PDB file of C-alpha atoms in Angstrom:
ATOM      1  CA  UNK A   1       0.000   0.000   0.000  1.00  0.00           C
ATOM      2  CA  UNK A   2       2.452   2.472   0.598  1.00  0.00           C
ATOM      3  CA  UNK A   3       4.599   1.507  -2.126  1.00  0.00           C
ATOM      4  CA  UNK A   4       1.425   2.169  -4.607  1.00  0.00           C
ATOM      5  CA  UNK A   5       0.835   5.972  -2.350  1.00  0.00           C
ATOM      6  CA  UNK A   6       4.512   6.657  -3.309  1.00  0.00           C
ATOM      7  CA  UNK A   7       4.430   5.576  -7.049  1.00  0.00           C
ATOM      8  CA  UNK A   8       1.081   7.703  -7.448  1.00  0.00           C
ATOM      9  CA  UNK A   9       2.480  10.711  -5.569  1.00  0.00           C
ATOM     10  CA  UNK A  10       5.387  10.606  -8.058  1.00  0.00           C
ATOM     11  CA  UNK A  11       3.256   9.800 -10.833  1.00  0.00           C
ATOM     12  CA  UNK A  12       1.080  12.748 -10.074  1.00  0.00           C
ATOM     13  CA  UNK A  13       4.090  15.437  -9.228  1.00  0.00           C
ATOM     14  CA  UNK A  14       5.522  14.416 -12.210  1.00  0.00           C
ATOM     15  CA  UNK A  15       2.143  15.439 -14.599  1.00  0.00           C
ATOM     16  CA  UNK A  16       1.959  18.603 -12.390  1.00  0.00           C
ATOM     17  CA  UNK A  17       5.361  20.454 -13.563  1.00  0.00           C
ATOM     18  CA  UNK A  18       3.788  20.411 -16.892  1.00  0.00           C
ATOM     19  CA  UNK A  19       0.786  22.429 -15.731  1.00  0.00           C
ATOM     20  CA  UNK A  20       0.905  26.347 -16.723  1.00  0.00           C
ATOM     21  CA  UNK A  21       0.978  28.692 -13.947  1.00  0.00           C
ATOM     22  CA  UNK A  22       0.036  32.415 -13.938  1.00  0.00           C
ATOM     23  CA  UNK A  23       2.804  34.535 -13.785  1.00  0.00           C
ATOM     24  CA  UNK A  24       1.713  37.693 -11.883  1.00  0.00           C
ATOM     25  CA  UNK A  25       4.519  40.529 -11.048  1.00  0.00           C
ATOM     26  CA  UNK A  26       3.424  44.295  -9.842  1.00  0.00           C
ATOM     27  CA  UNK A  27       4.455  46.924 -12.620  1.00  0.00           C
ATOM     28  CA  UNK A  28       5.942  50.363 -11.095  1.00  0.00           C
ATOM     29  CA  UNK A  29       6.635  53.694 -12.984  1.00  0.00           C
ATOM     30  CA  UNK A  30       9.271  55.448 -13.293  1.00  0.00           C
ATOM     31  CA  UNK A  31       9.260  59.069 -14.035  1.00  0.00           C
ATOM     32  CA  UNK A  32       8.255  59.063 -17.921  1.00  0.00           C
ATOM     33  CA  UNK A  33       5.257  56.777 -17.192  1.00  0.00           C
ATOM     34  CA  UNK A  34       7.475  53.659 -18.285  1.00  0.00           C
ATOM     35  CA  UNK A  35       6.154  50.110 -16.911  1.00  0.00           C
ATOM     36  CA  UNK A  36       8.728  48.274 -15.002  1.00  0.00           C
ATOM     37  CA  UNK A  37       8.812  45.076 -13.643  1.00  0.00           C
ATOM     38  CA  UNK A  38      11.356  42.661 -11.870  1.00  0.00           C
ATOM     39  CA  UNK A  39      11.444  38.736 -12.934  1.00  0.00           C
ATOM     40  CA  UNK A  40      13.667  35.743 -12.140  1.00  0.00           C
ATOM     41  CA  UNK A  41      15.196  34.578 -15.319  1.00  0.00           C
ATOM     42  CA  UNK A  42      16.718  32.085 -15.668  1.00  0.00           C
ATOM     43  CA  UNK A  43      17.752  31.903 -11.877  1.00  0.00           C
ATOM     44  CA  UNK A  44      18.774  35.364 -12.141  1.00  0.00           C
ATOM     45  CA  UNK A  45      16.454  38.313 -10.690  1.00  0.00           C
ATOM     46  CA  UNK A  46      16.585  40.963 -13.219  1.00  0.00           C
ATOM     47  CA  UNK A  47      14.371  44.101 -12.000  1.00  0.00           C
ATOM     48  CA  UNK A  48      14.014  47.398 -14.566  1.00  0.00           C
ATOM     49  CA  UNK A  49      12.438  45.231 -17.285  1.00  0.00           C
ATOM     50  CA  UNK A  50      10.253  47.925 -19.162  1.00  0.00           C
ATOM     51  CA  UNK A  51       6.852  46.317 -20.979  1.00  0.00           C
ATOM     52  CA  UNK A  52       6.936  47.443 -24.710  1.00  0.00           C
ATOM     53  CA  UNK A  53       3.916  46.049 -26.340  1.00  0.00           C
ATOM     54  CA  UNK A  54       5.276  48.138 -29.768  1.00  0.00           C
ATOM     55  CA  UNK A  55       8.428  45.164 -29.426  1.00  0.00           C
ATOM     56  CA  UNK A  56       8.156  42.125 -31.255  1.00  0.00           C
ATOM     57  CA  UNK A  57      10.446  39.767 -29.842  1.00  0.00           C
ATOM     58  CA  UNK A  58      10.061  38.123 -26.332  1.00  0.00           C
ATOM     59  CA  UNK A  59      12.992  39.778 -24.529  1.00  0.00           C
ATOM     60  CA  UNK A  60      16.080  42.333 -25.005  1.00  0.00           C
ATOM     61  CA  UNK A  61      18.890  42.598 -22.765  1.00  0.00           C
ATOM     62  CA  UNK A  62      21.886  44.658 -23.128  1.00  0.00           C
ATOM     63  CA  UNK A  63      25.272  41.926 -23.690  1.00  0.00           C
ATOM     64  CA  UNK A  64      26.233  41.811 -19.989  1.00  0.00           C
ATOM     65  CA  UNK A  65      22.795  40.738 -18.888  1.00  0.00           C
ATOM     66  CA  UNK A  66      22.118  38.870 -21.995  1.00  0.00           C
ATOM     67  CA  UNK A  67      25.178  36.916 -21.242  1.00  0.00           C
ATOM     68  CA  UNK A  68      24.359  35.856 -17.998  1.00  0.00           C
ATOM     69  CA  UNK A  69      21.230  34.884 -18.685  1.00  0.00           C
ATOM     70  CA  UNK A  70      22.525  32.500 -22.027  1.00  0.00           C
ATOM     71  CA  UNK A  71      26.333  31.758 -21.010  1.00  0.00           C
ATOM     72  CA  UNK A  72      26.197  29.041 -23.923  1.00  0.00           C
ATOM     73  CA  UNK A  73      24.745  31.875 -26.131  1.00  0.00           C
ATOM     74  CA  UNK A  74      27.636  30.454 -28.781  1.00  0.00           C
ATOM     75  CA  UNK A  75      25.987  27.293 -29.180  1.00  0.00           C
ATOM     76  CA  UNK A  76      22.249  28.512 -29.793  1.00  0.00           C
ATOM     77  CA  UNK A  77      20.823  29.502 -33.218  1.00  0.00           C
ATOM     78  CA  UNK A  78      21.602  33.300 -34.211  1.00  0.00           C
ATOM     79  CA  UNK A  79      20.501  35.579 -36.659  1.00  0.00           C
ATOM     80  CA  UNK A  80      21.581  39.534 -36.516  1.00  0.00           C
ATOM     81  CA  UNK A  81      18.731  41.848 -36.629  1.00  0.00           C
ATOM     82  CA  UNK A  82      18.195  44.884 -38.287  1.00  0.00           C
ATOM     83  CA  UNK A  83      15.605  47.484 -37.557  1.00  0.00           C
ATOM     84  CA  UNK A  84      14.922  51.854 -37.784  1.00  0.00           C
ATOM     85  CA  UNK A  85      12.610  53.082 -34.986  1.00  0.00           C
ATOM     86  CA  UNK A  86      10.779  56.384 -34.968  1.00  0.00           C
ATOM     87  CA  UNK A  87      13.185  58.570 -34.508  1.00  0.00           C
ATOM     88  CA  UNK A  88      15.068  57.070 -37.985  1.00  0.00           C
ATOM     89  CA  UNK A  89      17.600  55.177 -35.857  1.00  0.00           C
ATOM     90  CA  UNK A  90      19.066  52.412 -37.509  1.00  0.00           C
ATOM     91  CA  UNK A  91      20.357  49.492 -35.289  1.00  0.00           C
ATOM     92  CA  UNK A  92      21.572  46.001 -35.729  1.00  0.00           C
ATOM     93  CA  UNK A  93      21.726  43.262 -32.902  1.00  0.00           C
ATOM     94  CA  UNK A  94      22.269  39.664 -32.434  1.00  0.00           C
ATOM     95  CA  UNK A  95      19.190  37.873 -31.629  1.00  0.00           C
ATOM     96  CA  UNK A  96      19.262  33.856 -30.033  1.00  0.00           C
ATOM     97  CA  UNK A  97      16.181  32.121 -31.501  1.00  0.00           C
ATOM     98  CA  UNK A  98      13.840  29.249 -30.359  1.00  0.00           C
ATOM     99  CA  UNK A  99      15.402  29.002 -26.255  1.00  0.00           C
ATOM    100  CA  UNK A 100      13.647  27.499 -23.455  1.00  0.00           C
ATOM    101  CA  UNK A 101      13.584  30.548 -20.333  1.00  0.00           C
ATOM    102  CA  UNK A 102      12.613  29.890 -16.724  1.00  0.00           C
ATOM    103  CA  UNK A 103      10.873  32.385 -15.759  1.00  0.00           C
ATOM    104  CA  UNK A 104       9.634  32.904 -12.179  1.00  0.00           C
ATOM    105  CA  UNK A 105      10.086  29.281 -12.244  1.00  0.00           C
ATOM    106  CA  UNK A 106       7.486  28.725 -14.927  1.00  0.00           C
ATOM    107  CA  UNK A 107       9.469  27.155 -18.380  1.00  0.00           C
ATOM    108  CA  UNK A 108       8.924  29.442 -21.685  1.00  0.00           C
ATOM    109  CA  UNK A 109       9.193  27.462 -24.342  1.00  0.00           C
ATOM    110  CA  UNK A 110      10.639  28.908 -28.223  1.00  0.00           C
ATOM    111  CA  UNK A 111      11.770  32.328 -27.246  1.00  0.00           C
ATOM    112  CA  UNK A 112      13.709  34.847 -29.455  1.00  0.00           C
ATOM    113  CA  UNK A 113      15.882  37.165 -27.160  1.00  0.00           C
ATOM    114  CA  UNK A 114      17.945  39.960 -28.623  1.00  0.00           C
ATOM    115  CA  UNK A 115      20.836  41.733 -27.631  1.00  0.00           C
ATOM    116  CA  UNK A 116      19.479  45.539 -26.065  1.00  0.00           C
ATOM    117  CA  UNK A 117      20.061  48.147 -28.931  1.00  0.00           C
ATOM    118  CA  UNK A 118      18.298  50.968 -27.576  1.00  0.00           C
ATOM    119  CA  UNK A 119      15.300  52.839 -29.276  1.00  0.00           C
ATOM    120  CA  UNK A 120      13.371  55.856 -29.209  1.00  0.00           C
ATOM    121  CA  UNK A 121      13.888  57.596 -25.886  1.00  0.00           C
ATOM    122  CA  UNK A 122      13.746  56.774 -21.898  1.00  0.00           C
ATOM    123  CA  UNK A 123      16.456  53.816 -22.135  1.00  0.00           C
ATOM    124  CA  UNK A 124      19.571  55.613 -21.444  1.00  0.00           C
ATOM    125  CA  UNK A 125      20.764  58.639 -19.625  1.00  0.00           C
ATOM    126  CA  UNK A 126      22.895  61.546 -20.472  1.00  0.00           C
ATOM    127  CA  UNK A 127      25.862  59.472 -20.362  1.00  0.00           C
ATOM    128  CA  UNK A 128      24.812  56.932 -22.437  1.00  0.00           C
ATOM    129  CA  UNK A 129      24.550  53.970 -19.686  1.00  0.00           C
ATOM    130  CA  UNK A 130      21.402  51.970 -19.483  1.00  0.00           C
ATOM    131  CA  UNK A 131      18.239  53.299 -16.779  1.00  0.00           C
ATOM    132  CA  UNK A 132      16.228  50.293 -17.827  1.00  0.00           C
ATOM    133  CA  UNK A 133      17.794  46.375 -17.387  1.00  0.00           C
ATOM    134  CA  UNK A 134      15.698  45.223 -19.950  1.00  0.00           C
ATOM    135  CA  UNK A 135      12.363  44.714 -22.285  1.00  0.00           C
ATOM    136  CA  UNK A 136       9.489  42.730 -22.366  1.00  0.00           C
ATOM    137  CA  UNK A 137       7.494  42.495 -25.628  1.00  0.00           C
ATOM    138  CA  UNK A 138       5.240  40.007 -27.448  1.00  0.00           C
ATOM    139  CA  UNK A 139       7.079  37.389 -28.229  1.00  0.00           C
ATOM    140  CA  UNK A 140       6.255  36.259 -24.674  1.00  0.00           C
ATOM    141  CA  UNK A 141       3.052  35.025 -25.788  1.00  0.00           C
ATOM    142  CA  UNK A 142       4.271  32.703 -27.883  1.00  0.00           C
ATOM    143  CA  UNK A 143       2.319  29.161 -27.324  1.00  0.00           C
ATOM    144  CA  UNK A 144      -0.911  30.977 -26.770  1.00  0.00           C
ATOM    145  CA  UNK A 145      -0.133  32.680 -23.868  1.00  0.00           C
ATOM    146  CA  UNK A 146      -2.484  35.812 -23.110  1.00  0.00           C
ATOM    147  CA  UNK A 147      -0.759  39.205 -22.028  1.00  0.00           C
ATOM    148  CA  UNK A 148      -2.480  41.603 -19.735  1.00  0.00           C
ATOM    149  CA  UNK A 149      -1.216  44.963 -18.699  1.00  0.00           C
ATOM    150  CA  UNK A 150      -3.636  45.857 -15.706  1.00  0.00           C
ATOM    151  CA  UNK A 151      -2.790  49.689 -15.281  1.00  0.00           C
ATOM    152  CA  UNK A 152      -5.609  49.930 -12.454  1.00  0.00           C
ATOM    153  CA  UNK A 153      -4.022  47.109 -10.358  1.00  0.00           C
ATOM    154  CA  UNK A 154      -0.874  47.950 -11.620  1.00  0.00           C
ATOM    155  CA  UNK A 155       0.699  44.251 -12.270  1.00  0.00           C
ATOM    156  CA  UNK A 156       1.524  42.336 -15.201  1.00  0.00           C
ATOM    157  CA  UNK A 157      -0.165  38.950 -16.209  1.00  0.00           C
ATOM    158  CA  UNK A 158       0.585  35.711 -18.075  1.00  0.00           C
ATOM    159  CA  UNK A 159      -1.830  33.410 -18.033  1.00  0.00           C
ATOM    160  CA  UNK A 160      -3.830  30.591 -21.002  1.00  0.00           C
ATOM    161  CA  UNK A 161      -7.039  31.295 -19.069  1.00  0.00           C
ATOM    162  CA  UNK A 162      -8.851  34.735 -20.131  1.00  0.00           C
ATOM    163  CA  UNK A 163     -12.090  33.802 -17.471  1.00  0.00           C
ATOM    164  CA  UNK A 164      -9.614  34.441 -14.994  1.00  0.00           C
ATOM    165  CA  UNK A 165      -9.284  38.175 -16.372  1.00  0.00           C
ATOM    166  CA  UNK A 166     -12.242  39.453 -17.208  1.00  0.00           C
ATOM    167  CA  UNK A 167     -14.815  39.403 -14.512  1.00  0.00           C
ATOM    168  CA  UNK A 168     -15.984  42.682 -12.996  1.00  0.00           C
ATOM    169  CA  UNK A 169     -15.254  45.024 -16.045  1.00  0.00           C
ATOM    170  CA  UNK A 170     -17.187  45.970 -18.934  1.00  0.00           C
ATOM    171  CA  UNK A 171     -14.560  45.622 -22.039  1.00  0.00           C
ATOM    172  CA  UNK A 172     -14.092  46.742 -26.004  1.00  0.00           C
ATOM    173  CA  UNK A 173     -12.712  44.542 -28.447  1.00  0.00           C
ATOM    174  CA  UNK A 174     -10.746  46.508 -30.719  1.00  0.00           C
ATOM    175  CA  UNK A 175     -10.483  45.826 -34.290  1.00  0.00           C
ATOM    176  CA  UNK A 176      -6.511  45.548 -34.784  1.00  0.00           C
ATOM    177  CA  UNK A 177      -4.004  44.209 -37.134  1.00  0.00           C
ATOM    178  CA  UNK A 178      -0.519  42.635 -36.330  1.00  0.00           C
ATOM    179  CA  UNK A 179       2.525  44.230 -37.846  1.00  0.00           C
ATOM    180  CA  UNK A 180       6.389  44.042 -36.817  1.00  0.00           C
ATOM    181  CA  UNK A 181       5.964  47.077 -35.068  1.00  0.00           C
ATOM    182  CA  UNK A 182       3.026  46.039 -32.458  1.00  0.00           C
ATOM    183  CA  UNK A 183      -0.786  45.827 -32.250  1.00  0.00           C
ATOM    184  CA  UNK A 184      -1.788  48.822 -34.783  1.00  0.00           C
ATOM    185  CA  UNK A 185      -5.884  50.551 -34.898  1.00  0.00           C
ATOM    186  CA  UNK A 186      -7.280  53.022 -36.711  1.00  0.00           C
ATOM    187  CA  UNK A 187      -8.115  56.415 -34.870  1.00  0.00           C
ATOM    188  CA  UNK A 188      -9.926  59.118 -36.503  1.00  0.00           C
ATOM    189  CA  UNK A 189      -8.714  62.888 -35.466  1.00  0.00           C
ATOM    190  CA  UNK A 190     -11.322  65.988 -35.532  1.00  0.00           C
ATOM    191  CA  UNK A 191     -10.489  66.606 -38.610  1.00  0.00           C
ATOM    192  CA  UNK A 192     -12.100  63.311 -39.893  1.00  0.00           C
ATOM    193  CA  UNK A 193      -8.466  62.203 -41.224  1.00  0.00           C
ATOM    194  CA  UNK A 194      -7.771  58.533 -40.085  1.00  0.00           C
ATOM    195  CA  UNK A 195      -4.267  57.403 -38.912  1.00  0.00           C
ATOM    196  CA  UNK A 196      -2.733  53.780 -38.223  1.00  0.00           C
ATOM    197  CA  UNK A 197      -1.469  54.145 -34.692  1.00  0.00           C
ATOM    198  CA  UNK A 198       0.495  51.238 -32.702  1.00  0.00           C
ATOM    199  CA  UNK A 199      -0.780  50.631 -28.929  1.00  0.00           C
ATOM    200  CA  UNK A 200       2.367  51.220 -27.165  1.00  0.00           C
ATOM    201  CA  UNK A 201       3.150  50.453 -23.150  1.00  0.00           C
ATOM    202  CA  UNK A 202       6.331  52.385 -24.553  1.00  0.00           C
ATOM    203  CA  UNK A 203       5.318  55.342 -24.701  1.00  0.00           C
ATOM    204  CA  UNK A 204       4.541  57.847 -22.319  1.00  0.00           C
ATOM    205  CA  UNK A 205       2.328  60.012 -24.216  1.00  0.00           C
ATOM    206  CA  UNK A 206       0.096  59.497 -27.618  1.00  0.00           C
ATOM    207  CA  UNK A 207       2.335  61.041 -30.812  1.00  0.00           C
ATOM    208  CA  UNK A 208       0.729  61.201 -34.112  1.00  0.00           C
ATOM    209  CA  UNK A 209       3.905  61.301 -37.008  1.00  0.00           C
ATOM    210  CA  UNK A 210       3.764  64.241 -39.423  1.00  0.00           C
ATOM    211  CA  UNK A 211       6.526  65.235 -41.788  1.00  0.00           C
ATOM    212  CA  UNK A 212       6.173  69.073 -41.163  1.00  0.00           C
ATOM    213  CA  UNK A 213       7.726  71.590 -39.083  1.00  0.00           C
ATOM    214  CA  UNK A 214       4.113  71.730 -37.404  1.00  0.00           C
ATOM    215  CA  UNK A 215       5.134  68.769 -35.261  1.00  0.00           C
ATOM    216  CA  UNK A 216       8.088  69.231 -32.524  1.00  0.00           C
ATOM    217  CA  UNK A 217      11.319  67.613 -32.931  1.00  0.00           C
ATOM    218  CA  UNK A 218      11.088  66.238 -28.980  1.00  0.00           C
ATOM    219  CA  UNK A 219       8.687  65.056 -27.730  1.00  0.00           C
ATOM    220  CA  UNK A 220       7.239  66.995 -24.940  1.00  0.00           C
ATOM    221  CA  UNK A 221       3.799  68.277 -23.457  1.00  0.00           C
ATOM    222  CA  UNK A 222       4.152  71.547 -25.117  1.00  0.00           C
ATOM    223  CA  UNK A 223       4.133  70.168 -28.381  1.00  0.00           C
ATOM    224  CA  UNK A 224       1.115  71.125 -30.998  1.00  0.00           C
ATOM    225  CA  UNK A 225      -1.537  69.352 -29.948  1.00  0.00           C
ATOM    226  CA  UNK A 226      -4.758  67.374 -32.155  1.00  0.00           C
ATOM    227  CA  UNK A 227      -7.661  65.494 -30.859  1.00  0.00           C
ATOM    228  CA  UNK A 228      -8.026  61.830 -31.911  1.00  0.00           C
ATOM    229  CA  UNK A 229     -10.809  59.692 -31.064  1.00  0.00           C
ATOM    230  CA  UNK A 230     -10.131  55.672 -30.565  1.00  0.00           C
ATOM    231  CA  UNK A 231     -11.914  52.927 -31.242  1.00  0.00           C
ATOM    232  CA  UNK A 232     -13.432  52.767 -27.915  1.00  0.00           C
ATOM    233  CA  UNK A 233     -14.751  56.465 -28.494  1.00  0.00           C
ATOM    234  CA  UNK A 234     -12.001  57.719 -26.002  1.00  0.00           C
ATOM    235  CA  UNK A 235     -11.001  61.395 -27.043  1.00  0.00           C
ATOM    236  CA  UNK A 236      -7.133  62.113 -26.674  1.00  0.00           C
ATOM    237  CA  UNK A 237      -5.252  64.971 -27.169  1.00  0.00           C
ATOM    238  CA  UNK A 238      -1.898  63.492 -29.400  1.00  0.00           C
ATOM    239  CA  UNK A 239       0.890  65.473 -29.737  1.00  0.00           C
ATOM    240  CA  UNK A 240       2.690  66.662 -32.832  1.00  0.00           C
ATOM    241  CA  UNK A 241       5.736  64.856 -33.597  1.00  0.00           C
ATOM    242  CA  UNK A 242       8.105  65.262 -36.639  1.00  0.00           C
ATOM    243  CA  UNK A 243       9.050  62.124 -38.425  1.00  0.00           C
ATOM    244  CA  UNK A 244      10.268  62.740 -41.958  1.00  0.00           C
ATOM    245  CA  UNK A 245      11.760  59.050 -42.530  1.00  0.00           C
ATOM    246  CA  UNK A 246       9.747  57.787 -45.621  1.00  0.00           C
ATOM    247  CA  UNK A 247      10.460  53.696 -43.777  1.00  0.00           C
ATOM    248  CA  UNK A 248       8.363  54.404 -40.904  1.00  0.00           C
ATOM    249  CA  UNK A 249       5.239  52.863 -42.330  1.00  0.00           C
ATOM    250  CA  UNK A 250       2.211  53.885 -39.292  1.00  0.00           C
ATOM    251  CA  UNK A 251       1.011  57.102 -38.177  1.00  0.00           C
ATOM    252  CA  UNK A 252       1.644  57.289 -34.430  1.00  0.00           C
ATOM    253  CA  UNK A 253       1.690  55.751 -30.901  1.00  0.00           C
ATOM    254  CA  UNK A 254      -1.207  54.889 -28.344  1.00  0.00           C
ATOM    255  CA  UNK A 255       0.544  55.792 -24.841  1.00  0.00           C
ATOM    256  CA  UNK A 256       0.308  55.886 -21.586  1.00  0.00           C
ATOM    257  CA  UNK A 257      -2.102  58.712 -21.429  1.00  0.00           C
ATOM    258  CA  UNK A 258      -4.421  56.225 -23.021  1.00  0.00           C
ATOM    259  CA  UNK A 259      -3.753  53.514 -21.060  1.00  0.00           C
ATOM    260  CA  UNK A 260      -3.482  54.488 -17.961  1.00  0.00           C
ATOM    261  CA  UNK A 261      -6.515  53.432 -15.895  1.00  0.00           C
ATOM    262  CA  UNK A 262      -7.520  50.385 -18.253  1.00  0.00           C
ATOM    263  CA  UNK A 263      -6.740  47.147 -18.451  1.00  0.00           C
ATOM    264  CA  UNK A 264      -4.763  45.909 -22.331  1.00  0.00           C
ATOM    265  CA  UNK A 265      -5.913  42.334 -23.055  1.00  0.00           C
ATOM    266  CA  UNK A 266      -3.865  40.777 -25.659  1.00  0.00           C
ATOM    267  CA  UNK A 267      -4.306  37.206 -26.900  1.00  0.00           C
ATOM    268  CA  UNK A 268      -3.314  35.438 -30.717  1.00  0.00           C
ATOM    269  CA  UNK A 269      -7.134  36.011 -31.760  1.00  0.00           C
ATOM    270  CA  UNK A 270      -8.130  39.591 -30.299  1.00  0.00           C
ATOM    271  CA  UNK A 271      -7.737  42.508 -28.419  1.00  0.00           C
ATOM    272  CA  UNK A 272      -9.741  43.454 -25.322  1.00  0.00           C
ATOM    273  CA  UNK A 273      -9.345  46.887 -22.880  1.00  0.00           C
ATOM    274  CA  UNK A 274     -11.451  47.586 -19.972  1.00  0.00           C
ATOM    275  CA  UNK A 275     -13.741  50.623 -20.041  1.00  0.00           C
ATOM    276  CA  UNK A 276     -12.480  53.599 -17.511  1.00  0.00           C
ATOM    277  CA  UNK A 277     -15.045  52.773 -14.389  1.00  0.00           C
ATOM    278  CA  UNK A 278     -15.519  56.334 -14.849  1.00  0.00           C
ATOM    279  CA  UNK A 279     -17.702  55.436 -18.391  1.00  0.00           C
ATOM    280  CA  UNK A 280     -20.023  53.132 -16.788  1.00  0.00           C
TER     281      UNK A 280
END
């Protein structure tokens, strides 16, 4: 008898490291409106990990990180990357393809990681050193893994099971498409034009591109200003922003001011966010 107890306990621990766990980690702010978070990776905690929902891959660490997260990184599968972000910086990085990560002691299977190139602003400081540790973007859904951003609890969430999220808020699902660049919608302005704008955790403020000198050259809150309305019917004042580089191929960011007091729902077939309590 208890050698049949013992074979089913191990029989029954053994089928339980396969089951998926949520991962659940609070997000902070730092003074741009950036989401941070801290995870254990790989048996290393790494804290400063900004969530960039305009990324495509699952992480980016800069080398020294990246390195001791993947010390065989020579042996894996690499490809260099190449990408231009908004503000027509060009960067190339190595990127390790299709590797198992621990994280918070849950396994990730068929991750892309790249090494940290920085982009747009907010990742370094005046003297050119790192202020985040890393970034978090889709790719960590891969294996149909749903991604919430909960800016009203303020915590990130992994899970496969969307019941668990969406109790106790009324929500929109936006019509979206998928593009390198992120989750992109189509907002209308006051002016009736339409523009292709990426939902961005990224950003601390909604920009809408133009490629005159009526748009500022930094981004700031004094910038020209025009009002957009998104899918959800959620009026926004975007600011102005000059981006002349013909390759940029969307119209603008969705940032924090848009975010902030929702909850993003992202999954491979649709995209929810909460409606502000404030609405209902």
């Amino acid at each position: 008898m208890h050698k049949f107890l013992f074979v089913l306990f191990i029989t029954l621990t053994s089928s339980m490291k396969f089951v998926w766990a949520d991962i659940r980690t609070p997000i902070t702010f730092d003074e741009k409106n950036m989401p941070l978070i801290s995870m254990n990776i790989n048996g290393h905690e790494i804290d400063r990990i900004s969530i960039d929902t305009g990324a495509s891959n699952s992480f980016y660490f800069p080398k020294t990180i990246f390195d001791l997260i993947i010390p065989d990184f020579n042996k894996r599968e690499a490809v260099v990357q190449n990408s231009i972000d908004v503000f027509g910086h060009k960067s190339s990085t190595v990127m390790s393809k299709g590797i198992d990560i621990k994280i918070n002691g849950e396994i990730f299977k068929d991750m892309n990681m790249e090494i940290l190139k920085p982009w747009g602003e907010g990742m370094m400081d005046e003297n050119g050193e790192y202020i985040i540790n890393g970034v978090l973007g889709l790719g960590i859904m891969n294996g149909n893994k749903i991604l919430v951003v909960d800016y009203i609890s303020n915590a990130l969430i992994i899970t496969s099971d969307l019941n668990k999220i969406l109790g106790g808020y009324d929500w929109y699902s936006l019509n979206y498409i998928k593009t390198k660049q992120g989750v992109m919608v189509d907002v209308i302005s006051d002016s009736n034009e339409k523009y292709r704008m990426v939902i961005d955790t990224g950003a601390s403020h909604s920009v809408i591109f133009t490629g005159t000198e009526k748009g500022c050259v930094n981004v700031s809150t004094s910038c020209p200003k025009k009002i957009i309305t998104t899918p959800d019917s959620t009026n926004i004042n975007a600011l102005l922003f000059q981006v002349k580089d013909s390759r940029i191929d969307f119209d603008g960011l969705l940032g924090h001011d848009y975010l902030s007091n929702r909850i993003l729902v992202i999954t491979d077939e649709q995209i929810l966010i909460s409606l502000p309590k404030n609405n209902k």
